[in-house]
Amino acid sequence: MSRSMSRHLAVSATVVATLLGGLVQATSASADPVAPDAAAAAARAAARAAFEANFESASKVRPPSPDLEGVDAALKAAMANGAPGAMARFSGPEGVRTRTAGVRDRVSGAPMDTAARFRIGSVSKTFSSVVLLQLVDERRLELDAPVNRYLPGLLPDDRITVRHLLTHRSGLADYTDAMFAQTVPGFEAVRNRVFSYQELLNLSLASPRTTEPGAAYKYSNTNFVVVGMLIEKATGRSVGTEYERRIFKPLRLRNTSYVHPDTRIEGLHARGYLHPDEAGLPLVDSTEQTVSWAQSAGAVISSTEDLNTFTTALMRGRLLSPKTLEAMTTVTPTDATNTRFYGLGLRRYDLSCGAQVYGHTGTVQGFYTYAFSTRDGRRSLSAMANTSNRGAANTALGGTLEAAFCGKKPAVAGSPSERGFAPVAPAEADLAERR
């Protein structure tokens, strides 16, 4: 995307946000107080229509075509680093492009299939964030209010706000660090276990806090356990029900589900394979599990097509008011590379060509996932490799972003799998890993 187009879109988006901010406020004020969902939905629908009309006129600069050879190379690089298979789906103005490599099932030898469902790990955090931010739009929650206002006495510090949870700045320790200190034994200990949210939070509270509230970014799955608790407190319904009624059904995500604590992935799916910490030991089939250790932090199941649909709809304003989407996409750095940032349950990656993409990464035992879209929602990529505890495979899979959004670049020195798409730094970790 050119700088002139970026400026044009930014100004246009600001105009839309300004115009529609009043619409959201007016609709909310005149709505029946017992039906805030309908008021917020009407405002979001109007925002969506204006947003899409705005970008229709503004998007005259043609983005680079995806480098499909580069996507192929990234998938093969993930396999070379330990993934049995990998796949990617890109959607853009030129249509949909898919690529696969390897197998989705090591026993049957079934090839990887972009229609297959899989566990998306921490990409679930963006789903949870959307639900919570819709509640903000409906004035059931406030971003800068203390969590303890809504869940009295839950946290040991009244300074921890809802925003701190969504931005990973609460200072709450990540309970998964100790849980998976030994990767395979830790996984087997929780594979079939069913936790309550409170039990998971208690595991975190047993460890010292990592930062003062708001002081620094420190990724923690605990934050989104508390997000789940807030959603259920504010709505009186389960997180799974809220996913379904607010996201899955409206967007017709037919291959997306939250089945906690069922262990199965129904229908066509990829099997996941976990690398043990010790080199030379066989992979562990980790497909069946409750994912109760994650829940609203990482237990959603989806497909590449549904993830493209979700990130596209989110960026096009179909799920949140302009004001709330602006807050969600307001980011701060997560490391020293100046290429990676975090907003409200949303990552932003700044690619080598200047493109900025929004979405999330995901790690759950046996699966790595990337699901990202441009800010205008016109180009989206979802990619998955069916392994985990293998950081090099995760880093290689991230190369699909450069290839898809930046197009062809000159080859760099090294093997054919080391084309010019390689990320500038290792993949970010959503879950403690040892290899």
Short mmCIF file of C-alpha atoms in Angstrom, two decimals, residues 44 53 83 85 89 120 150 197 229 241 265 268 286 309 330 370-371 377 383 385 388 402 425 435:
data_model
loop_
_atom_site.label_atom_id
_atom_site.label_comp_id
_atom_site.label_asym_id
_atom_site.label_seq_id
_atom_site.Cartn_x
_atom_site.Cartn_y
_atom_site.Cartn_z
CA ARG A 44 -22.34 -1.62 13.71
CA ALA A 53 -18.43 2.37 0.73
CA ALA A 83 6.04 -29.99 10.77
CA GLY A 85 2.32 -30.62 7.01
CA ARG A 89 -5.08 -19.53 2.25
CA ILE A 120 -6.22 -22.15 16.43
CA TYR A 150 -17.31 -6.24 37.78
CA TYR A 197 -11.70 -20.37 35.30
CA MET A 229 -14.89 -14.52 33.34
CA THR A 241 -22.65 -19.19 23.56
CA ILE A 265 -12.45 -32.10 16.29
CA LEU A 268 -12.45 -33.13 8.14
CA SER A 286 -1.99 -34.16 20.58
CA THR A 309 -13.62 -14.31 6.86
CA THR A 330 -4.09 1.24 18.61
CA TYR A 370 -1.21 -17.20 11.68
CA ALA A 371 -4.40 -15.23 10.85
CA GLY A 377 -9.78 -5.92 5.17
CA ALA A 383 -1.67 -20.34 7.66
CA ALA A 385 1.48 -26.02 10.47
CA SER A 388 4.38 -27.25 18.05
CA GLU A 402 5.93 -11.59 3.81
CA ALA A 425 13.14 -12.23 14.26
CA ARG A 435 12.58 -26.31 21.53
#
